[in-house]
mmCIF file of C-alpha atoms in Angstrom:
data_model
loop_
_atom_site.group_PDB
_atom_site.id
_atom_site.type_symbol
_atom_site.label_atom_id
_atom_site.label_comp_id
_atom_site.label_asym_id
_atom_site.label_seq_id
_atom_site.Cartn_x
_atom_site.Cartn_y
_atom_site.Cartn_z
ATOM 1 C CA MET A 11 22.249 -22.664 1.460
ATOM 2 C CA LYS A 12 21.507 -25.182 4.217
ATOM 3 C CA LYS A 13 21.959 -22.446 6.828
ATOM 4 C CA LEU A 14 19.503 -20.176 4.970
ATOM 5 C CA LYS A 15 16.934 -22.980 4.866
ATOM 6 C CA GLN A 16 17.317 -23.463 8.630
ATOM 7 C CA ILE A 17 16.807 -19.725 9.235
ATOM 8 C CA TYR A 18 13.766 -19.695 6.945
ATOM 9 C CA LYS A 19 12.305 -22.721 8.754
ATOM 10 C CA ALA A 20 12.883 -21.060 12.149
ATOM 11 C CA ILE A 21 11.117 -17.881 10.995
ATOM 12 C CA GLU A 22 8.262 -19.924 9.540
ATOM 13 C CA ASP A 23 7.861 -21.834 12.826
ATOM 14 C CA TYR A 24 7.925 -18.580 14.834
ATOM 15 C CA PHE A 25 5.158 -17.067 12.702
ATOM 16 C CA TYR A 26 3.135 -20.270 13.040
ATOM 17 C CA ASP A 27 3.357 -20.024 16.853
ATOM 18 C CA HIS A 28 2.572 -16.266 16.868
ATOM 19 C CA PRO A 29 -0.384 -15.721 14.490
ATOM 20 C CA LEU A 30 -1.103 -12.151 15.664
ATOM 21 C CA PHE A 31 2.470 -11.038 14.992
ATOM 22 C CA ARG A 32 2.329 -12.849 11.635
ATOM 23 C CA ASN A 33 -0.828 -10.953 10.657
ATOM 24 C CA ILE A 34 0.740 -7.622 11.646
ATOM 25 C CA CYS A 35 3.840 -8.367 9.560
ATOM 26 C CA GLU A 36 1.664 -9.417 6.613
ATOM 27 C CA CYS A 37 -0.252 -6.132 6.790
ATOM 28 C CA ILE A 38 2.957 -4.087 6.970
ATOM 29 C CA PHE A 39 4.404 -5.978 4.009
ATOM 30 C CA THR A 40 1.183 -5.520 1.998
ATOM 31 C CA LEU A 41 1.253 -1.806 2.839
ATOM 32 C CA ILE A 42 4.811 -1.553 1.479
ATOM 33 C CA ILE A 43 3.710 -3.369 -1.687
ATOM 34 C CA ALA A 44 0.716 -1.019 -2.053
ATOM 35 C CA ALA A 45 3.024 1.990 -1.725
ATOM 36 C CA THR A 46 5.425 0.555 -4.305
ATOM 37 C CA SER A 47 2.607 -0.269 -6.720
ATOM 38 C CA SER A 48 1.001 3.169 -6.396
ATOM 39 C CA PHE A 49 4.351 4.959 -6.796
ATOM 40 C CA ILE A 50 5.101 3.035 -10.002
ATOM 41 C CA TYR A 51 1.701 3.887 -11.468
ATOM 42 C CA ALA A 52 1.870 7.534 -10.342
ATOM 43 C CA TYR A 53 5.281 7.978 -11.968
ATOM 44 C CA ASN A 54 4.033 6.118 -15.027
ATOM 45 C CA PHE A 55 1.020 8.417 -15.333
ATOM 46 C CA ARG A 56 3.031 11.597 -14.855
ATOM 47 C CA ALA A 57 5.967 10.638 -17.074
ATOM 48 C CA PHE A 58 4.393 8.614 -19.884
ATOM 49 C CA VAL A 59 0.585 8.596 -19.880
ATOM 50 C CA ALA A 60 -0.453 12.238 -19.544
ATOM 51 C CA PRO A 61 2.648 14.353 -18.870
ATOM 52 C CA LEU A 62 2.013 18.021 -18.190
ATOM 53 C CA PHE A 63 4.079 19.273 -21.113
ATOM 54 C CA GLU A 64 2.818 21.397 -23.966
ATOM 55 C CA GLY A 65 2.444 19.453 -27.195
ATOM 56 C CA GLN A 66 2.408 15.983 -25.605
ATOM 57 C CA ASN A 67 -0.788 14.038 -26.404
ATOM 58 C CA ALA A 68 -2.112 11.688 -23.752
ATOM 59 C CA ILE A 69 -2.293 7.949 -24.230
ATOM 60 C CA VAL A 70 -5.794 6.667 -23.430
ATOM 61 C CA THR A 71 -5.182 4.480 -20.399
ATOM 62 C CA GLY A 72 -8.451 2.595 -20.099
ATOM 63 C CA GLY A 73 -9.982 1.535 -16.802
ATOM 64 C CA ALA A 74 -11.089 4.167 -14.283
ATOM 65 C CA SER A 75 -8.461 6.631 -15.495
ATOM 66 C CA GLY A 76 -9.620 6.029 -19.074
ATOM 67 C CA VAL A 77 -13.215 6.813 -18.081
ATOM 68 C CA SER A 78 -11.972 9.984 -16.351
ATOM 69 C CA GLN A 79 -10.166 10.935 -19.574
ATOM 70 C CA ILE A 80 -13.490 10.510 -21.421
ATOM 71 C CA ILE A 81 -15.194 12.822 -18.894
ATOM 72 C CA GLN A 82 -12.423 15.375 -19.386
ATOM 73 C CA LYS A 83 -12.904 15.162 -23.163
ATOM 74 C CA ILE A 84 -16.671 15.690 -22.764
ATOM 75 C CA ALA A 85 -15.980 18.725 -20.557
ATOM 76 C CA GLU A 86 -13.672 20.081 -23.251
ATOM 77 C CA LEU A 87 -16.358 19.581 -25.930
ATOM 78 C CA VAL A 88 -18.984 21.511 -23.933
ATOM 79 C CA GLY A 89 -16.644 24.470 -23.514
ATOM 80 C CA VAL A 90 -14.910 23.939 -20.170
ATOM 81 C CA PRO A 91 -11.427 25.574 -20.318
ATOM 82 C CA VAL A 92 -9.529 22.386 -19.429
ATOM 83 C CA ASP A 93 -6.107 23.975 -20.050
ATOM 84 C CA GLU A 94 -6.683 26.827 -17.614
ATOM 85 C CA GLN A 95 -4.531 26.605 -14.501
ATOM 86 C CA ILE A 96 -5.825 26.609 -10.931
ATOM 87 C CA GLY A 97 -2.780 26.704 -8.715
ATOM 88 C CA ASN A 98 -0.288 24.114 -9.964
ATOM 89 C CA SER A 99 -2.883 21.976 -11.773
ATOM 90 C CA SER A 100 -5.011 22.463 -14.875
ATOM 91 C CA ILE A 101 -8.804 22.263 -14.743
ATOM 92 C CA GLY A 102 -8.600 19.193 -16.983
ATOM 93 C CA TYR A 103 -6.283 17.429 -14.538
ATOM 94 C CA ILE A 104 -8.594 18.298 -11.621
ATOM 95 C CA ILE A 105 -11.628 16.925 -13.511
ATOM 96 C CA GLN A 106 -9.704 13.777 -14.396
ATOM 97 C CA SER A 107 -8.582 13.207 -10.801
ATOM 98 C CA ALA A 108 -12.050 13.837 -9.354
ATOM 99 C CA PHE A 109 -13.792 11.417 -11.696
ATOM 100 C CA TYR A 110 -11.067 8.824 -11.139
ATOM 101 C CA VAL A 111 -12.219 8.769 -7.503
ATOM 102 C CA ILE A 112 -15.933 8.837 -8.406
ATOM 103 C CA VAL A 113 -15.584 5.883 -10.796
ATOM 104 C CA ASN A 114 -13.623 3.885 -8.224
ATOM 105 C CA ILE A 115 -16.196 4.258 -5.420
ATOM 106 C CA PRO A 116 -18.777 1.725 -6.752
ATOM 107 C CA LEU A 117 -15.942 -0.582 -7.811
ATOM 108 C CA LEU A 118 -14.506 -0.535 -4.285
ATOM 109 C CA ILE A 119 -17.966 -1.307 -2.870
ATOM 110 C CA LEU A 120 -18.099 -4.281 -5.253
ATOM 111 C CA ALA A 121 -14.657 -5.372 -4.039
ATOM 112 C CA TYR A 122 -15.694 -5.094 -0.373
ATOM 113 C CA ARG A 123 -18.888 -7.093 -0.820
ATOM 114 C CA LYS A 124 -17.932 -9.673 -3.434
ATOM 115 C CA ILE A 125 -14.141 -10.153 -3.315
ATOM 116 C CA GLY A 126 -12.837 -9.522 0.199
ATOM 117 C CA LYS A 127 -12.638 -6.879 2.924
ATOM 118 C CA LYS A 128 -8.849 -6.890 3.113
ATOM 119 C CA PHE A 129 -8.701 -6.724 -0.689
ATOM 120 C CA ALA A 130 -10.947 -3.638 -0.689
ATOM 121 C CA ILE A 131 -9.174 -1.870 2.193
ATOM 122 C CA PHE A 132 -5.706 -2.184 0.679
ATOM 123 C CA SER A 133 -7.111 -1.198 -2.721
ATOM 124 C CA VAL A 134 -8.334 2.048 -1.104
ATOM 125 C CA ILE A 135 -4.867 2.554 0.379
ATOM 126 C CA ASN A 136 -3.262 1.919 -3.018
ATOM 127 C CA ILE A 137 -5.526 4.454 -4.761
ATOM 128 C CA SER A 138 -4.998 7.042 -1.984
ATOM 129 C CA LEU A 139 -1.223 6.690 -2.138
ATOM 130 C CA TYR A 140 -1.407 7.060 -5.923
ATOM 131 C CA PHE A 141 -2.902 10.540 -5.483
ATOM 132 C CA VAL A 142 -0.242 11.459 -2.931
ATOM 133 C CA PHE A 143 2.589 10.378 -5.222
ATOM 134 C CA ALA A 144 0.988 11.800 -8.383
ATOM 135 C CA ASN A 145 0.948 15.258 -6.800
ATOM 136 C CA THR A 146 4.336 15.140 -5.062
ATOM 137 C CA ILE A 147 6.713 13.492 -7.555
ATOM 138 C CA PRO A 148 9.043 16.262 -8.818
ATOM 139 C CA GLU A 149 8.351 17.337 -12.389
ATOM 140 C CA SER A 150 12.082 17.216 -13.151
ATOM 141 C CA ILE A 151 12.104 13.428 -12.616
ATOM 142 C CA CYS A 152 9.100 12.938 -14.886
ATOM 143 C CA SER A 153 10.729 14.896 -17.729
ATOM 144 C CA ILE A 154 13.893 12.757 -17.963
ATOM 145 C CA TYR A 155 12.482 10.594 -20.754
ATOM 146 C CA TYR A 156 11.574 13.557 -22.953
ATOM 147 C CA GLU A 157 14.876 15.325 -22.452
ATOM 148 C CA ASN A 158 16.752 12.268 -23.719
ATOM 149 C CA SER A 159 14.520 11.004 -26.556
ATOM 150 C CA TYR A 160 14.670 11.819 -30.249
ATOM 151 C CA GLY A 161 11.929 11.812 -32.855
ATOM 152 C CA VAL A 162 8.220 12.194 -32.172
ATOM 153 C CA GLU A 163 7.273 8.763 -33.550
ATOM 154 C CA LEU A 164 9.956 6.960 -31.552
ATOM 155 C CA GLN A 165 9.022 8.998 -28.491
ATOM 156 C CA MET A 166 5.333 8.096 -28.743
ATOM 157 C CA PHE A 167 6.057 4.410 -29.306
ATOM 158 C CA GLY A 168 8.414 4.446 -26.337
ATOM 159 C CA ARG A 169 5.744 6.080 -24.181
ATOM 160 C CA ALA A 170 3.250 3.360 -25.115
ATOM 161 C CA VAL A 171 5.670 0.489 -24.431
ATOM 162 C CA PHE A 172 7.220 1.831 -21.206
ATOM 163 C CA SER A 173 3.828 2.899 -19.892
ATOM 164 C CA GLY A 174 2.376 -0.542 -20.643
ATOM 165 C CA VAL A 175 5.227 -2.287 -18.829
ATOM 166 C CA LEU A 176 4.952 -0.060 -15.754
ATOM 167 C CA THR A 177 1.154 -0.375 -15.653
ATOM 168 C CA GLY A 178 1.431 -4.167 -15.881
ATOM 169 C CA VAL A 179 4.052 -4.305 -13.126
ATOM 170 C CA SER A 180 2.049 -1.956 -10.882
ATOM 171 C CA ALA A 181 -1.188 -3.920 -11.300
ATOM 172 C CA SER A 182 0.557 -7.282 -10.903
ATOM 173 C CA LEU A 183 2.316 -6.268 -7.678
ATOM 174 C CA ALA A 184 -1.017 -5.329 -6.143
ATOM 175 C CA ILE A 185 -2.981 -8.366 -7.371
ATOM 176 C CA ILE A 186 -0.292 -10.892 -6.405
ATOM 177 C CA HIS A 187 -0.332 -9.519 -2.851
ATOM 178 C CA GLY A 188 -4.084 -9.590 -2.360
ATOM 179 C CA HIS A 189 -5.395 -6.191 -3.459
ATOM 180 C CA SER A 190 -5.602 -4.026 -6.562
ATOM 181 C CA ALA A 191 -4.705 -0.645 -8.012
ATOM 182 C CA GLY A 192 -8.411 0.064 -8.468
ATOM 183 C CA GLY A 193 -10.393 0.582 -11.647
ATOM 184 C CA ILE A 194 -10.651 -2.211 -14.181
ATOM 185 C CA ASP A 195 -8.400 -4.437 -12.037
ATOM 186 C CA ILE A 196 -11.272 -4.876 -9.569
ATOM 187 C CA ILE A 197 -13.661 -5.949 -12.326
ATOM 188 C CA SER A 198 -11.019 -8.277 -13.784
ATOM 189 C CA VAL A 199 -10.313 -9.937 -10.425
ATOM 190 C CA TYR A 200 -14.049 -10.321 -9.738
ATOM 191 C CA MET A 201 -14.664 -11.932 -13.146
ATOM 192 C CA THR A 202 -11.706 -14.304 -12.798
ATOM 193 C CA GLU A 203 -13.085 -15.356 -9.403
ATOM 194 C CA LYS A 204 -16.298 -16.348 -11.188
ATOM 195 C CA ASN A 205 -14.571 -17.966 -14.169
ATOM 196 C CA THR A 206 -11.168 -19.477 -13.421
ATOM 197 C CA ASN A 207 -10.489 -20.039 -17.137
ATOM 198 C CA SER A 208 -10.366 -16.295 -17.815
ATOM 199 C CA SER A 209 -7.340 -14.058 -17.280
ATOM 200 C CA ILE A 210 -7.025 -10.573 -15.841
ATOM 201 C CA GLY A 211 -5.051 -9.300 -18.826
ATOM 202 C CA LYS A 212 -7.589 -10.464 -21.414
ATOM 203 C CA ILE A 213 -10.535 -8.982 -19.519
ATOM 204 C CA SER A 214 -8.698 -5.668 -19.125
ATOM 205 C CA MET A 215 -7.821 -5.625 -22.819
ATOM 206 C CA THR A 216 -11.461 -6.180 -23.816
ATOM 207 C CA VAL A 217 -12.907 -3.456 -21.568
ATOM 208 C CA ASN A 218 -10.139 -0.986 -22.371
ATOM 209 C CA THR A 219 -10.683 -1.439 -26.101
ATOM 210 C CA GLY A 220 -14.256 -0.235 -25.625
ATOM 211 C CA ILE A 221 -13.044 2.772 -23.637
ATOM 212 C CA VAL A 222 -10.519 3.858 -26.270
ATOM 213 C CA VAL A 223 -13.160 3.534 -29.016
ATOM 214 C CA VAL A 224 -15.475 5.902 -27.095
ATOM 215 C CA TYR A 225 -12.595 8.315 -26.492
ATOM 216 C CA ALA A 226 -11.670 8.183 -30.185
ATOM 217 C CA ILE A 227 -15.252 9.021 -31.212
ATOM 218 C CA LEU A 228 -15.335 12.016 -28.849
ATOM 219 C CA THR A 229 -11.970 13.193 -30.154
ATOM 220 C CA PHE A 230 -13.228 12.930 -33.733
ATOM 221 C CA ILE A 231 -16.245 15.055 -32.801
ATOM 222 C CA GLY A 232 -13.895 17.634 -31.315
ATOM 223 C CA VAL A 233 -11.251 17.897 -34.066
ATOM 224 C CA GLY A 234 -13.328 16.863 -37.082
ATOM 225 C CA ASN A 235 -10.575 14.801 -38.711
ATOM 226 C CA LEU A 236 -8.729 11.500 -38.290
ATOM 227 C CA SER A 237 -5.527 12.937 -36.808
ATOM 228 C CA PHE A 238 -6.264 11.150 -33.509
ATOM 229 C CA LEU A 239 -5.970 7.661 -35.037
ATOM 230 C CA THR A 240 -2.220 7.496 -34.445
ATOM 231 C CA MET A 241 -2.732 8.109 -30.722
ATOM 232 C CA ALA A 242 -5.493 5.466 -30.653
ATOM 233 C CA LEU A 243 -3.102 2.935 -32.196
ATOM 234 C CA TYR A 244 -0.429 3.774 -29.610
ATOM 235 C CA SER A 245 -3.077 3.278 -26.919
ATOM 236 C CA PHE A 246 -3.731 -0.234 -28.240
ATOM 237 C CA VAL A 247 0.026 -0.904 -28.045
ATOM 238 C CA TYR A 248 -0.130 0.256 -24.422
ATOM 239 C CA PHE A 249 -3.073 -2.077 -23.672
ATOM 240 C CA PHE A 250 -1.390 -5.045 -25.329
ATOM 241 C CA VAL A 251 1.870 -4.578 -23.423
ATOM 242 C CA SER A 252 0.195 -3.991 -20.043
ATOM 243 C CA SER A 253 -2.160 -6.991 -20.398
ATOM 244 C CA THR A 254 0.707 -9.234 -21.534
ATOM 245 C CA VAL A 255 2.876 -8.198 -18.574
ATOM 246 C CA THR A 256 -0.022 -8.716 -16.153
ATOM 247 C CA ASP A 257 -0.855 -12.187 -17.477
ATOM 248 C CA SER A 258 2.841 -13.128 -17.348
ATOM 249 C CA LEU A 259 3.247 -12.112 -13.702
ATOM 250 C CA VAL A 260 -0.153 -12.995 -12.198
ATOM 251 C CA ILE A 261 -0.361 -16.797 -12.173
ATOM 252 C CA ARG A 262 -3.194 -17.148 -9.642
ATOM 253 C CA ASN A 263 -5.625 -18.583 -12.208
ATOM 254 C CA LYS A 264 -3.076 -20.540 -14.226
ATOM 255 C CA LYS A 265 -3.213 -24.299 -13.808
ATOM 256 C CA GLU A 266 -1.075 -27.315 -14.682
ATOM 257 C CA SER A 267 -1.917 -31.003 -14.929
ATOM 258 C CA LEU A 268 0.595 -33.402 -13.362
ATOM 259 C CA GLN A 269 0.926 -37.053 -14.267
ATOM 260 C CA ILE A 270 2.943 -38.784 -11.551
ATOM 261 C CA ILE A 271 4.175 -42.344 -12.112
ATOM 262 C CA THR A 272 5.375 -44.003 -8.906
ATOM 263 C CA SER A 273 5.450 -47.277 -7.008
ATOM 264 C CA ASN A 274 5.015 -45.563 -3.621
ATOM 265 C CA GLU A 275 1.424 -45.891 -2.386
ATOM 266 C CA GLN A 276 1.830 -43.103 0.202
ATOM 267 C CA ILE A 277 2.048 -40.338 -2.401
ATOM 268 C CA PRO A 278 -1.718 -39.979 -3.159
ATOM 269 C CA ASP A 279 -2.526 -39.493 0.541
ATOM 270 C CA MET A 280 0.352 -37.029 0.921
ATOM 271 C CA LEU A 281 -0.857 -34.972 -2.042
ATOM 272 C CA ILE A 282 -4.386 -34.748 -0.665
ATOM 273 C CA SER A 283 -3.077 -33.700 2.760
ATOM 274 C CA TYR A 284 -0.799 -30.970 1.341
ATOM 275 C CA PHE A 285 -3.051 -29.515 -1.390
ATOM 276 C CA PRO A 286 -6.782 -28.622 -1.536
ATOM 277 C CA HIS A 287 -7.262 -30.782 -4.629
ATOM 278 C CA SER A 288 -8.155 -34.412 -5.176
ATOM 279 C CA ALA A 289 -6.455 -36.770 -7.622
ATOM 280 C CA THR A 290 -7.253 -39.741 -9.831
ATOM 281 C CA ILE A 291 -5.295 -43.012 -9.554
ATOM 282 C CA VAL A 292 -4.835 -45.476 -12.402
ATOM 283 C CA GLN A 293 -3.123 -48.846 -11.954
ATOM 284 C CA GLY A 294 -0.288 -49.375 -14.421
ATOM 285 C CA LYS A 295 2.751 -51.534 -15.083
ATOM 286 C CA GLY A 296 6.253 -50.583 -16.166
ATOM 287 C CA ALA A 297 6.948 -51.717 -19.741
ATOM 288 C CA TYR A 298 10.583 -52.538 -18.955
ATOM 289 C CA SER A 299 10.560 -53.392 -15.230
ATOM 290 C CA LYS A 300 7.153 -55.172 -15.307
ATOM 291 C CA GLN A 301 6.590 -53.688 -11.833
ATOM 292 C CA ASP A 302 3.183 -52.422 -10.708
ATOM 293 C CA LYS A 303 2.920 -48.634 -10.834
ATOM 294 C CA LEU A 304 0.489 -45.949 -9.721
ATOM 295 C CA ILE A 305 -0.354 -43.308 -12.319
ATOM 296 C CA ILE A 306 -1.640 -40.260 -10.428
ATOM 297 C CA TYR A 307 -3.448 -37.469 -12.253
ATOM 298 C CA ILE A 308 -3.809 -34.155 -10.410
ATOM 299 C CA VAL A 309 -4.497 -30.556 -11.476
ATOM 300 C CA LEU A 310 -2.765 -27.832 -9.465
ATOM 301 C CA SER A 311 -2.404 -24.075 -9.571
ATOM 302 C CA THR A 312 0.861 -23.156 -11.293
ATOM 303 C CA ASN A 313 2.290 -21.763 -8.058
ATOM 304 C CA GLU A 314 1.744 -25.168 -6.380
ATOM 305 C CA VAL A 315 3.598 -27.283 -8.955
ATOM 306 C CA LYS A 316 7.125 -26.687 -7.656
ATOM 307 C CA ARG A 317 6.130 -27.609 -4.102
ATOM 308 C CA CYS A 318 4.285 -30.717 -5.313
ATOM 309 C CA THR A 319 7.313 -31.908 -7.280
ATOM 310 C CA LYS A 320 9.533 -31.407 -4.239
ATOM 311 C CA ILE A 321 7.181 -33.367 -1.948
ATOM 312 C CA VAL A 322 6.858 -36.270 -4.399
ATOM 313 C CA HIS A 323 10.616 -36.579 -4.913
ATOM 314 C CA GLU A 324 11.252 -36.464 -1.167
ATOM 315 C CA ILE A 325 9.025 -39.538 -0.788
ATOM 316 C CA ASP A 326 10.045 -41.263 -4.016
ATOM 317 C CA PRO A 327 13.232 -39.953 -5.702
ATOM 318 C CA ASN A 328 12.529 -42.220 -8.691
ATOM 319 C CA ALA A 329 9.043 -40.857 -9.359
ATOM 320 C CA PHE A 330 8.437 -39.779 -12.968
ATOM 321 C CA ILE A 331 6.504 -36.505 -13.285
ATOM 322 C CA VAL A 332 5.048 -34.955 -16.435
ATOM 323 C CA SER A 333 3.634 -31.417 -16.250
ATOM 324 C CA THR A 334 1.216 -29.994 -18.838
ATOM 325 C CA LYS A 335 -0.288 -26.497 -18.936
ATOM 326 C CA VAL A 336 -4.079 -26.435 -18.699
ATOM 327 C CA ASN A 337 -5.735 -23.975 -21.083
ATOM 328 C CA SER A 338 -9.303 -24.754 -20.052
ATOM 329 C CA LEU A 339 -10.835 -26.575 -17.102
ATOM 330 C CA ASN A 340 -14.486 -27.502 -16.580
ATOM 331 C CA GLY A 341 -15.492 -28.760 -13.170
ATOM 332 C CA ARG A 342 -14.786 -27.914 -9.564
ATOM 333 C CA PHE A 343 -11.316 -26.560 -8.865
ATOM 334 C CA TYR A 344 -10.442 -24.839 -5.606
ATOM 335 C CA ILE A 345 -8.614 -21.504 -5.552
ATOM 336 C CA ALA A 346 -8.265 -19.799 -2.175
ATOM 337 C CA PRO A 347 -10.549 -16.718 -2.103
ATOM 338 C CA HIS A 348 -9.214 -13.236 -1.444
ATOM 339 C CA LYS A 349 -9.439 -12.133 2.168
#
């Protein structure tokens, strides 16, 4: 373990001395993450969301793809033969893919102007790779789930759950590494930048609920009965699972309050030098030892807590630290902006 730490420190020092090489490696790594994220979502869409098999109803996905599903449904209502094949793809699939791009264009402009240039560029790469994978993944791989599942109800519930998990993982991979998978993720990231108390999963769930309601109304107009309600309910299961997974993995906006009790007066200055947050100091006294103590209050991002604890205990091994999750914060709190 000590040897691994030495190697890690040497690599860290090398990157610090060679910023250009570090930036190149970061871009390559982000590109690999974008490819992984887009592949997961492409497989998810082909295998679980809207598989090209007769008799399989599509889960309403929400976001940009959900809007494109609404456009496809409108086209179907006005008489467009969405099931007719052109080459290897149906007209409905072509309409859905085209409007997925059209919906994403203004969102990507928003990302470029309001979130970050690097964020927008890698989001474009992620979306582009999604189309490559969605049209090249072998159909035999996508059909594995259906060949080994029993019972329509169990199959549909499984589609909703597995699809939600994969969507959450795909979105989280992208967001954690400084970009997005497009669609509603861009809006969610933008809104959480404006309000650090909100979460990406909750925002996505709210917007997607509106999308599935619109889709349900259009479906009712088309079929004239309530047979679509089951699929709408499975779509809500999908939204719940995907938003829960996303909020569990993306901790950028999550915060914790630390109460540090110590007798070392260097710790407050060390905390301010290591983290972009200030702290509040209260003078206290140990009830048993009667010694003077510093009670330091500081709010950190969740991903900073482990490092803070390590730094404090390196300076004062006897420091007493209490961590509490922060559900709501009002006031100035710094979170590094997306690049």
